[in-house]
PDB file of C-alpha atoms in Angstrom:
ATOM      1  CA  UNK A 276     -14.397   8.506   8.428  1.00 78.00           C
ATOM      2  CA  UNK A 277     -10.573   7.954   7.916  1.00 82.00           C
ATOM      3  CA  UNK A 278      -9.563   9.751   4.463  1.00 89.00           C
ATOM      4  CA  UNK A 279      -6.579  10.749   2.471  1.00 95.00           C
ATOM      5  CA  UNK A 280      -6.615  13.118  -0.270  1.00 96.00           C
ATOM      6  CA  UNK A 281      -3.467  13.171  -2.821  1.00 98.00           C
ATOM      7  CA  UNK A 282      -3.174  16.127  -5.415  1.00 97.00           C
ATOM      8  CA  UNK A 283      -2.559  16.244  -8.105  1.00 97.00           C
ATOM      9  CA  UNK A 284      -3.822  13.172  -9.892  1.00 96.00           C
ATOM     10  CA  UNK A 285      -1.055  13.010 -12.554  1.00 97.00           C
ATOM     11  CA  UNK A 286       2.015  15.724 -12.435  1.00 98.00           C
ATOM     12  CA  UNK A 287       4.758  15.887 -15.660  1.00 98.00           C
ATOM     13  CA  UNK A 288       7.555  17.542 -15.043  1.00 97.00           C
ATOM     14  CA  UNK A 289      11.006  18.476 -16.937  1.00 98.00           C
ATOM     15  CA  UNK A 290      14.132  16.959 -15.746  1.00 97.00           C
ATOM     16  CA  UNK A 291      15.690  19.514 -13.186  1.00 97.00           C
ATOM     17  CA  UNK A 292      11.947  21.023 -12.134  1.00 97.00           C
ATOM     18  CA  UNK A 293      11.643  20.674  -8.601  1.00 98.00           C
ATOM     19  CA  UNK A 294       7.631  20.124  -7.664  1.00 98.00           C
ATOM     20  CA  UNK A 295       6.064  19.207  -4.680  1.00 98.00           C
ATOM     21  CA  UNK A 296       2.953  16.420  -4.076  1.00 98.00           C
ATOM     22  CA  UNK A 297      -0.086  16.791  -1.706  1.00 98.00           C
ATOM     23  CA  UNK A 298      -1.358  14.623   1.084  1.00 98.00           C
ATOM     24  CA  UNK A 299      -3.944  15.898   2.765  1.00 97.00           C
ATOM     25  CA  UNK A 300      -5.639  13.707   5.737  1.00 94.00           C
ATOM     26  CA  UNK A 301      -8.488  13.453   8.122  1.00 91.00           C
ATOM     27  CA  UNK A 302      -8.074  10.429  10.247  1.00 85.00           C
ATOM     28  CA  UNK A 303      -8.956   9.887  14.104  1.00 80.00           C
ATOM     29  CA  UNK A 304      -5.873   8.582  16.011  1.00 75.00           C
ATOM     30  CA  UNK A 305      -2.990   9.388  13.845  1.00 79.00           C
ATOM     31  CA  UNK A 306       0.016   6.162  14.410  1.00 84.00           C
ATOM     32  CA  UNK A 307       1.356   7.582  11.330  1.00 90.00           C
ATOM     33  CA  UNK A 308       1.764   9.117   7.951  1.00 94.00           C
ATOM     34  CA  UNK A 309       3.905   6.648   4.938  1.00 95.00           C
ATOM     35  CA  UNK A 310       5.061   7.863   1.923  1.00 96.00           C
ATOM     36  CA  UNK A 311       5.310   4.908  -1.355  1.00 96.00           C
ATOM     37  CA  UNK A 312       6.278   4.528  -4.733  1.00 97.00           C
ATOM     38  CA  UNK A 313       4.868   2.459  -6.746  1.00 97.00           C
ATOM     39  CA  UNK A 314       6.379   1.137 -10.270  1.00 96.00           C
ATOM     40  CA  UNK A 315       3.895  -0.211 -12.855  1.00 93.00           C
ATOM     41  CA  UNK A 316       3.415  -4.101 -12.310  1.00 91.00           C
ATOM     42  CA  UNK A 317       5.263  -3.805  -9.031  1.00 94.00           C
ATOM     43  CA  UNK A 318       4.191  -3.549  -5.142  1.00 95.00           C
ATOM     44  CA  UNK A 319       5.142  -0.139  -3.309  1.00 95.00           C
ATOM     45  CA  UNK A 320       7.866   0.299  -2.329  1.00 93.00           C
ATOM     46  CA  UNK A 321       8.733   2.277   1.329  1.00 91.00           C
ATOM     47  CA  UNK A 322      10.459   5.261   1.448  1.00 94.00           C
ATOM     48  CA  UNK A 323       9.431   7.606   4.365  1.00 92.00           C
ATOM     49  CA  UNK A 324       7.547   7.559   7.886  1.00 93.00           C
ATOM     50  CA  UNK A 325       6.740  10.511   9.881  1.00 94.00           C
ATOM     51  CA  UNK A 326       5.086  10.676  13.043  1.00 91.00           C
ATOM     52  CA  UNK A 327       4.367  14.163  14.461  1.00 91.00           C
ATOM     53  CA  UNK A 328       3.810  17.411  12.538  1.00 92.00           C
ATOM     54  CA  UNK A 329       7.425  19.704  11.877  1.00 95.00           C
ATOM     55  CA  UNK A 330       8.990  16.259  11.042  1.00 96.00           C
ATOM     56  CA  UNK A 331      10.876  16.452   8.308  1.00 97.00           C
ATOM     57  CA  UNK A 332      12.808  13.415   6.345  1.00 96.00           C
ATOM     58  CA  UNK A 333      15.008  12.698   3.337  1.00 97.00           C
ATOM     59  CA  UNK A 334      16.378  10.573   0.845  1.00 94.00           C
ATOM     60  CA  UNK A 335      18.269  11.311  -2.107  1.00 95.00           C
ATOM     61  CA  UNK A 336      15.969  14.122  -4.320  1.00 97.00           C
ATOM     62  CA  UNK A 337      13.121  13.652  -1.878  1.00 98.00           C
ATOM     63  CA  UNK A 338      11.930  15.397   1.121  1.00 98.00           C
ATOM     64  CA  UNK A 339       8.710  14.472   3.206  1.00 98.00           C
ATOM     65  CA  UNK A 340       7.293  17.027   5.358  1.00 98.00           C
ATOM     66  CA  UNK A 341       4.179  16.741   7.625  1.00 96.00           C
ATOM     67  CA  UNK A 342       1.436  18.943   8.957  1.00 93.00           C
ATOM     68  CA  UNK A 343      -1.246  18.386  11.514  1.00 88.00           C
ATOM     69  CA  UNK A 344      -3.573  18.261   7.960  1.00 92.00           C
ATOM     70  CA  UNK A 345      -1.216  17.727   5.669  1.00 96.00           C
ATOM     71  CA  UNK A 346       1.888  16.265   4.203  1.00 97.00           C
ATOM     72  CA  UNK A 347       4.561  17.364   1.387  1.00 98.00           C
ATOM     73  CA  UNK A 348       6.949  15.109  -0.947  1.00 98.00           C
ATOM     74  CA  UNK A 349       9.377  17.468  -2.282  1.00 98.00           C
ATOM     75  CA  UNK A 350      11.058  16.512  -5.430  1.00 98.00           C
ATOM     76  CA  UNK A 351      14.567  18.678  -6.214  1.00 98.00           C
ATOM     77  CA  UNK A 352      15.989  18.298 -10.144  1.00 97.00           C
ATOM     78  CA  UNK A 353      14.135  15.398 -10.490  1.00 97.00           C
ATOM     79  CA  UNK A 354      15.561  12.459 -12.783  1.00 97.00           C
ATOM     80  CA  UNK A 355      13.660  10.440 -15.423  1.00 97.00           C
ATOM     81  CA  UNK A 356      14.486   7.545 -13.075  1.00 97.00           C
ATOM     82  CA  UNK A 357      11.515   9.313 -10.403  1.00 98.00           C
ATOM     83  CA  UNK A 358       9.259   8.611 -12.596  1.00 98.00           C
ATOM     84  CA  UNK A 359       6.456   6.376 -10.822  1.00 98.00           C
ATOM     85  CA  UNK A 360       3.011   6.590  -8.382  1.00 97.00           C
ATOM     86  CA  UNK A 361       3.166   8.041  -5.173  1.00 98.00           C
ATOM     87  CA  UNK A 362       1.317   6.966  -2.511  1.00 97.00           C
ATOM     88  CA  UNK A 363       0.385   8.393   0.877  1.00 97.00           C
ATOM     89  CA  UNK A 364      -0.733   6.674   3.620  1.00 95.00           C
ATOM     90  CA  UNK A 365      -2.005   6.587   6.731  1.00 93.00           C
ATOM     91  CA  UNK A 366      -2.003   4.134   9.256  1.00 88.00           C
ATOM     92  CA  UNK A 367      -5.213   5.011  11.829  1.00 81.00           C
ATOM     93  CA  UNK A 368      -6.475   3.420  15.019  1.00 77.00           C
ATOM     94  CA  UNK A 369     -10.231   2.084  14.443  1.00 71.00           C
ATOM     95  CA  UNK A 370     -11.987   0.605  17.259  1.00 69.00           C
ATOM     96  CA  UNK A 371      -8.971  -0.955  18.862  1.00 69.00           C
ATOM     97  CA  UNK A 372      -7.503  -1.970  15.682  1.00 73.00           C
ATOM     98  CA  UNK A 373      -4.658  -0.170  13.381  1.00 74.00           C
ATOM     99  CA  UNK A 374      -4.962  -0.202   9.964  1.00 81.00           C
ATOM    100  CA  UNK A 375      -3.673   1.721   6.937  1.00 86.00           C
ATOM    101  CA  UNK A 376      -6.115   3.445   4.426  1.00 90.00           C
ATOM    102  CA  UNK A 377      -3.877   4.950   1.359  1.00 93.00           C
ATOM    103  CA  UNK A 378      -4.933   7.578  -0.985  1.00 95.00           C
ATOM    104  CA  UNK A 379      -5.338   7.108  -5.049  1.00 96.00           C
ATOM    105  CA  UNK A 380      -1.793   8.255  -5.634  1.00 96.00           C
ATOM    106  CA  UNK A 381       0.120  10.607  -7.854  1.00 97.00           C
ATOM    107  CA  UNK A 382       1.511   9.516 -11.068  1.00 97.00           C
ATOM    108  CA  UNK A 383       4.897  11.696 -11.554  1.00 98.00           C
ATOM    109  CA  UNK A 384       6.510  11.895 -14.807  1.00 98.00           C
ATOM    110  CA  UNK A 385       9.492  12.990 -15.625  1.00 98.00           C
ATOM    111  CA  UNK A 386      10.971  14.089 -19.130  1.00 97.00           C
ATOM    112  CA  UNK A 387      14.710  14.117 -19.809  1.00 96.00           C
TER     113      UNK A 387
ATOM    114  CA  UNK B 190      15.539 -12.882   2.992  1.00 63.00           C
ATOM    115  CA  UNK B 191      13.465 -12.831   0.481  1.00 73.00           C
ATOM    116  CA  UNK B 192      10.579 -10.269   1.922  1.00 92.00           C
ATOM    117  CA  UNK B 193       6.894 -10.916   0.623  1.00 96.00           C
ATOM    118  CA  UNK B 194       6.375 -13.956  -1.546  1.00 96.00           C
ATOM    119  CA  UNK B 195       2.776 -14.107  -3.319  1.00 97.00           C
ATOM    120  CA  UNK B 196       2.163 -16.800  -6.086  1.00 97.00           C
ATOM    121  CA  UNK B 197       0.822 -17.070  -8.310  1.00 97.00           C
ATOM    122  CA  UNK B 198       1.851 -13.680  -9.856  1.00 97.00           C
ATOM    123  CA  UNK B 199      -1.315 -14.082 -12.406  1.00 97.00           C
ATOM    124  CA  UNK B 200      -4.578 -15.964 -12.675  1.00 97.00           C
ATOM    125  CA  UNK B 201      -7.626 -16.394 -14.859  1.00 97.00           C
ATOM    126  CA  UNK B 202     -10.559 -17.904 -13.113  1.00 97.00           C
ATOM    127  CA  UNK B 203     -14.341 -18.470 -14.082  1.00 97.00           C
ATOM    128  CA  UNK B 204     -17.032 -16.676 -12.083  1.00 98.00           C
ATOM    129  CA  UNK B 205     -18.091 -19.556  -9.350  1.00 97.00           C
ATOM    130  CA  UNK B 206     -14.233 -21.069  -9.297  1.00 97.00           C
ATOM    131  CA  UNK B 207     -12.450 -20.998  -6.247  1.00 96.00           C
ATOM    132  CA  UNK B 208      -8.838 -20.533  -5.351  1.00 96.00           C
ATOM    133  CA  UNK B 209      -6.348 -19.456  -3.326  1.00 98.00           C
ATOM    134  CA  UNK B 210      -3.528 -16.566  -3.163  1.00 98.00           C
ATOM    135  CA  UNK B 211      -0.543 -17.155  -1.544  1.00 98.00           C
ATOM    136  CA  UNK B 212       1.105 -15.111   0.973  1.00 98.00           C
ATOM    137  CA  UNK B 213       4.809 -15.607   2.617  1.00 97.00           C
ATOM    138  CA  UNK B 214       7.349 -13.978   4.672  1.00 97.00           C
ATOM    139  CA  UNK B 215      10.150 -14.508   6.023  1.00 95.00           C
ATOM    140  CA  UNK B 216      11.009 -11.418   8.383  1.00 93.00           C
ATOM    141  CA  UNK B 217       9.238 -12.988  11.264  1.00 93.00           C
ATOM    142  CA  UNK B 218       6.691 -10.209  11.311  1.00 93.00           C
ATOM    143  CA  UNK B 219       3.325 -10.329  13.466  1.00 92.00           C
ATOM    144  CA  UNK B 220       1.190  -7.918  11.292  1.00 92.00           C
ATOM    145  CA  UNK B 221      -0.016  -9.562   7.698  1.00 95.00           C
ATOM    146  CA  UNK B 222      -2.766  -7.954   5.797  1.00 95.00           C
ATOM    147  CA  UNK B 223      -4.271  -8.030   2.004  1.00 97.00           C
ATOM    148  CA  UNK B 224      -4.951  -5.183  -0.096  1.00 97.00           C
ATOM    149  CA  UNK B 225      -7.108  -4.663  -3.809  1.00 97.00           C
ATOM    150  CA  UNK B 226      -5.918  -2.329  -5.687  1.00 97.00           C
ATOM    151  CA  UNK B 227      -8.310  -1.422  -8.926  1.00 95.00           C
ATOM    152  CA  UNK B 228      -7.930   2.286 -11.064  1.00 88.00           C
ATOM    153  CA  UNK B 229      -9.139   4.820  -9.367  1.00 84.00           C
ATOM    154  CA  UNK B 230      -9.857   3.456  -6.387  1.00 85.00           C
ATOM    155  CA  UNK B 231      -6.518   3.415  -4.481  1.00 86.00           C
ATOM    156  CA  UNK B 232      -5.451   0.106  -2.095  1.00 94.00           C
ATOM    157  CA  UNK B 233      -8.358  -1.109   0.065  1.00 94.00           C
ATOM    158  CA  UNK B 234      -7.629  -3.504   2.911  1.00 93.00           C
ATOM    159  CA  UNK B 235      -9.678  -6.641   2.887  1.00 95.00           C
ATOM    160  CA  UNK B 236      -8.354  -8.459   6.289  1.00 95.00           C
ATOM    161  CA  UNK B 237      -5.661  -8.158   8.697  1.00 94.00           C
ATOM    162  CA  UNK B 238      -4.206 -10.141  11.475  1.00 94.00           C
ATOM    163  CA  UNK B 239      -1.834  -8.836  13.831  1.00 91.00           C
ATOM    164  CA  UNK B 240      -0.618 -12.539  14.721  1.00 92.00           C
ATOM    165  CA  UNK B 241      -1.168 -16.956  14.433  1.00 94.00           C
ATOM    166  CA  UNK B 242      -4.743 -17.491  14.972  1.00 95.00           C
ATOM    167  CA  UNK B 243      -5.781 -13.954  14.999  1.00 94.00           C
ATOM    168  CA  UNK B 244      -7.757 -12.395  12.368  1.00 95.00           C
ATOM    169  CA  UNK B 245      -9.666  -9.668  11.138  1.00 93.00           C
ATOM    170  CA  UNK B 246     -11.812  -7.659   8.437  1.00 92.00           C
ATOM    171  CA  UNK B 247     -10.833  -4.449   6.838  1.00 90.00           C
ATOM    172  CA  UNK B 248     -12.709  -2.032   4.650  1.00 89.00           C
ATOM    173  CA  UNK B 249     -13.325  -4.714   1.486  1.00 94.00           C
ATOM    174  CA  UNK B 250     -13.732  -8.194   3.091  1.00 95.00           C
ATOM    175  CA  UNK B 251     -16.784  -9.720   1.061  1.00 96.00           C
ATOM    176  CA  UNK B 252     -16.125 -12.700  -0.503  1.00 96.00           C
ATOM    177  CA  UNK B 253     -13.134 -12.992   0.619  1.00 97.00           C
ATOM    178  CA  UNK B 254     -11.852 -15.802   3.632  1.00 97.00           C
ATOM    179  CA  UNK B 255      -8.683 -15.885   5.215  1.00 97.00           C
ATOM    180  CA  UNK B 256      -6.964 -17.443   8.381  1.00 96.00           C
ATOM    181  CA  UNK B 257      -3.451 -17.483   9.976  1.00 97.00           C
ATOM    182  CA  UNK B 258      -1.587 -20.625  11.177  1.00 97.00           C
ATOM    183  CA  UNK B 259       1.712 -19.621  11.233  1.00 97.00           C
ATOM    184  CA  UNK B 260       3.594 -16.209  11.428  1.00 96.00           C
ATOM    185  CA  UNK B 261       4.882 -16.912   8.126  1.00 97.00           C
ATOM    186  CA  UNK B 262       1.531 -17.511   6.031  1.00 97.00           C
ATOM    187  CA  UNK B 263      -1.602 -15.839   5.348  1.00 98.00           C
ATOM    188  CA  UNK B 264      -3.292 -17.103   2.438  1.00 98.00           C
ATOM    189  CA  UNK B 265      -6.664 -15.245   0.893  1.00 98.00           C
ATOM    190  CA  UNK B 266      -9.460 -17.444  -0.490  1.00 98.00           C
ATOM    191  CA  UNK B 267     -11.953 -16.575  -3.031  1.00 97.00           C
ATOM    192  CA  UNK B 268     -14.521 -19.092  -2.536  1.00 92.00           C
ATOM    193  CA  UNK B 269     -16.743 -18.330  -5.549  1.00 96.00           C
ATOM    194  CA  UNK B 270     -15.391 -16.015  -7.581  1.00 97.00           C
ATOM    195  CA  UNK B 271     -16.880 -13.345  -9.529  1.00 97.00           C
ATOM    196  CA  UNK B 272     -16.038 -10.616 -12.214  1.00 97.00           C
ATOM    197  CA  UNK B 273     -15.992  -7.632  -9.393  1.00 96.00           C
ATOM    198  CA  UNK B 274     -12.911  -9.447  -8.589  1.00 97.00           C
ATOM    199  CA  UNK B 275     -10.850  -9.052 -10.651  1.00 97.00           C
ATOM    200  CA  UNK B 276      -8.349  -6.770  -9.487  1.00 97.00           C
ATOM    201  CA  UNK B 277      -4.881  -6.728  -8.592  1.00 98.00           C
ATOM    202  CA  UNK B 278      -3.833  -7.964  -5.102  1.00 98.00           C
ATOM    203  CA  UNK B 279      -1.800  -6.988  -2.392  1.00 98.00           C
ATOM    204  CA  UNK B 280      -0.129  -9.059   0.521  1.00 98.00           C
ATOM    205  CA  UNK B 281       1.735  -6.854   3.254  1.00 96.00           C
ATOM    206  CA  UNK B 282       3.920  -6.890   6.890  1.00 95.00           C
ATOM    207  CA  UNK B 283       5.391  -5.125   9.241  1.00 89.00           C
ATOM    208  CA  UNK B 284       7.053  -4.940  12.562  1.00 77.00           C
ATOM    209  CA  UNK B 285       6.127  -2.094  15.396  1.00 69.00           C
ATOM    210  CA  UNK B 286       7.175   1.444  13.809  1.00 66.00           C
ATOM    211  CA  UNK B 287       8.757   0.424  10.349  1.00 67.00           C
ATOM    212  CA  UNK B 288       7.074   0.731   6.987  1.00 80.00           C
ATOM    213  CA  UNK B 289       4.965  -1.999   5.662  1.00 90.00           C
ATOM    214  CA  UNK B 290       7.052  -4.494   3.248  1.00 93.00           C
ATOM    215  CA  UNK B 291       4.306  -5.444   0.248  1.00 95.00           C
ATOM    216  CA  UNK B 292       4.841  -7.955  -1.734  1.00 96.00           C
ATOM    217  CA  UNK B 293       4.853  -7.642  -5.665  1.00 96.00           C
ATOM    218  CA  UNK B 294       1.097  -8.385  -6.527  1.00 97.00           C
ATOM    219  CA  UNK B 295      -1.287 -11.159  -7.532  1.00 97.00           C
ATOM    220  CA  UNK B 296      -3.403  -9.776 -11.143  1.00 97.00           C
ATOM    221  CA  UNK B 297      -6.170 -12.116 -10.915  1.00 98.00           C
ATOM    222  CA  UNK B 298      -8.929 -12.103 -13.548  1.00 97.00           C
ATOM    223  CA  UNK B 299     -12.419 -13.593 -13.325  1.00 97.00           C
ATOM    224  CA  UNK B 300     -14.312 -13.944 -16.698  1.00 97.00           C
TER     225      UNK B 300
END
């Protein structure tokens, strides 16, 4: 069975603290791995996709890295404006058909 | 270019009521699917179609119908709706490679 694994649940940091977020995966027929934030009462919102593992990608404070088991979303110095869910993603090939199957997320914090 | 358009953005129905969410886009996209997305439990896909007249069920689709007449639509019926719905839900597309584009969200409540 397809299944992504994001750690930890709930993550406060300091403004400036540089942390990183889990994404762990098990999935037959990898198309892809998607990286989301989510604001409350919002949808998510793209920000990364990576395909093979040593990829690397970045945009602004964040850097997503991926693994054949597992994927990283670095935050450097974060702001109080990074403050939202992240959600991982991965978008899987069952019989014939692709589909995406996210994990629960990780709510980020940040305190000026 | 507006994106994802879902109306209404909230909803109160009675358990046996029916309805309809509402699902729009205008990036010409083939792939349209709907998500739930309750606490704890992460977005679960309910059905998928990958193009007009093509549909399909994902990991959630009980209760749930849907169908596709145009590239642009693909609206979600609850045909007799009960608390286990309620739930906030989730229309997205994409094209080939790119990221999926979701749309803001549909909180429905059934009491």
């Amino acid at each position: 069975e397809d299944q992504v694994t994001q750690s930890p649940e709930a993550l406060r940091l300091q403004e400036g603290e540089s942390s990183s977020l889990n994404c762990s995966y098990t999935v037959s027929g990898l198309r892809g791995l998607f990286w989301y934030r989510q604001d409350p009462g919002k949808g998510p919102e793209f920000l990364f996709t990576l395909y093979s593992a040593g990829e690397e990608k970045e945009k602004e404070r964040l850097k997503a890295t991926l693994t054949k088991k597992e994927s990283f979303l670095h935050i450097t110095a974060p702001k109080p404006e990074d403050s939202a869910t992240y959600l991982c993603a991965v978008q899987a090939v069952q019989g014939g058909s692709e589909k995406l199957v996210f994990g629960k997320g990780t709510k980020l914090t940040v305190n000026p | 270019n507006a994106g994802v358009t879902q109306t209404p953005k909230f909803q109160v129905l009675k358990t046996g009521q029916s309805m309809t969410l509402q699902c729009a886009q205008d990036m010409n996209h083939e792939y349209m699917s709907w998500y739930r997305q309750d606490p704890g439990m992460g977005l679960r896909l309910i059905h998928y179609s990958v193009g007009a007249g093509i549909t399909d069920q994902g990991e959630v689709p009980n209760g749930y119908n849907v169908s596709r007449s145009t590239t642009e639509d693909f609206p979600l019926r609850l045909l007799s709706a009960a608390p286990s719905q309620t739930s906030v839900y989730f229309c997205a597309s994409r094209e080939g490679p790119y990221g999926y584009t979701f749309g803001s969200g549909t909180r429905l409540t059934v009491v």
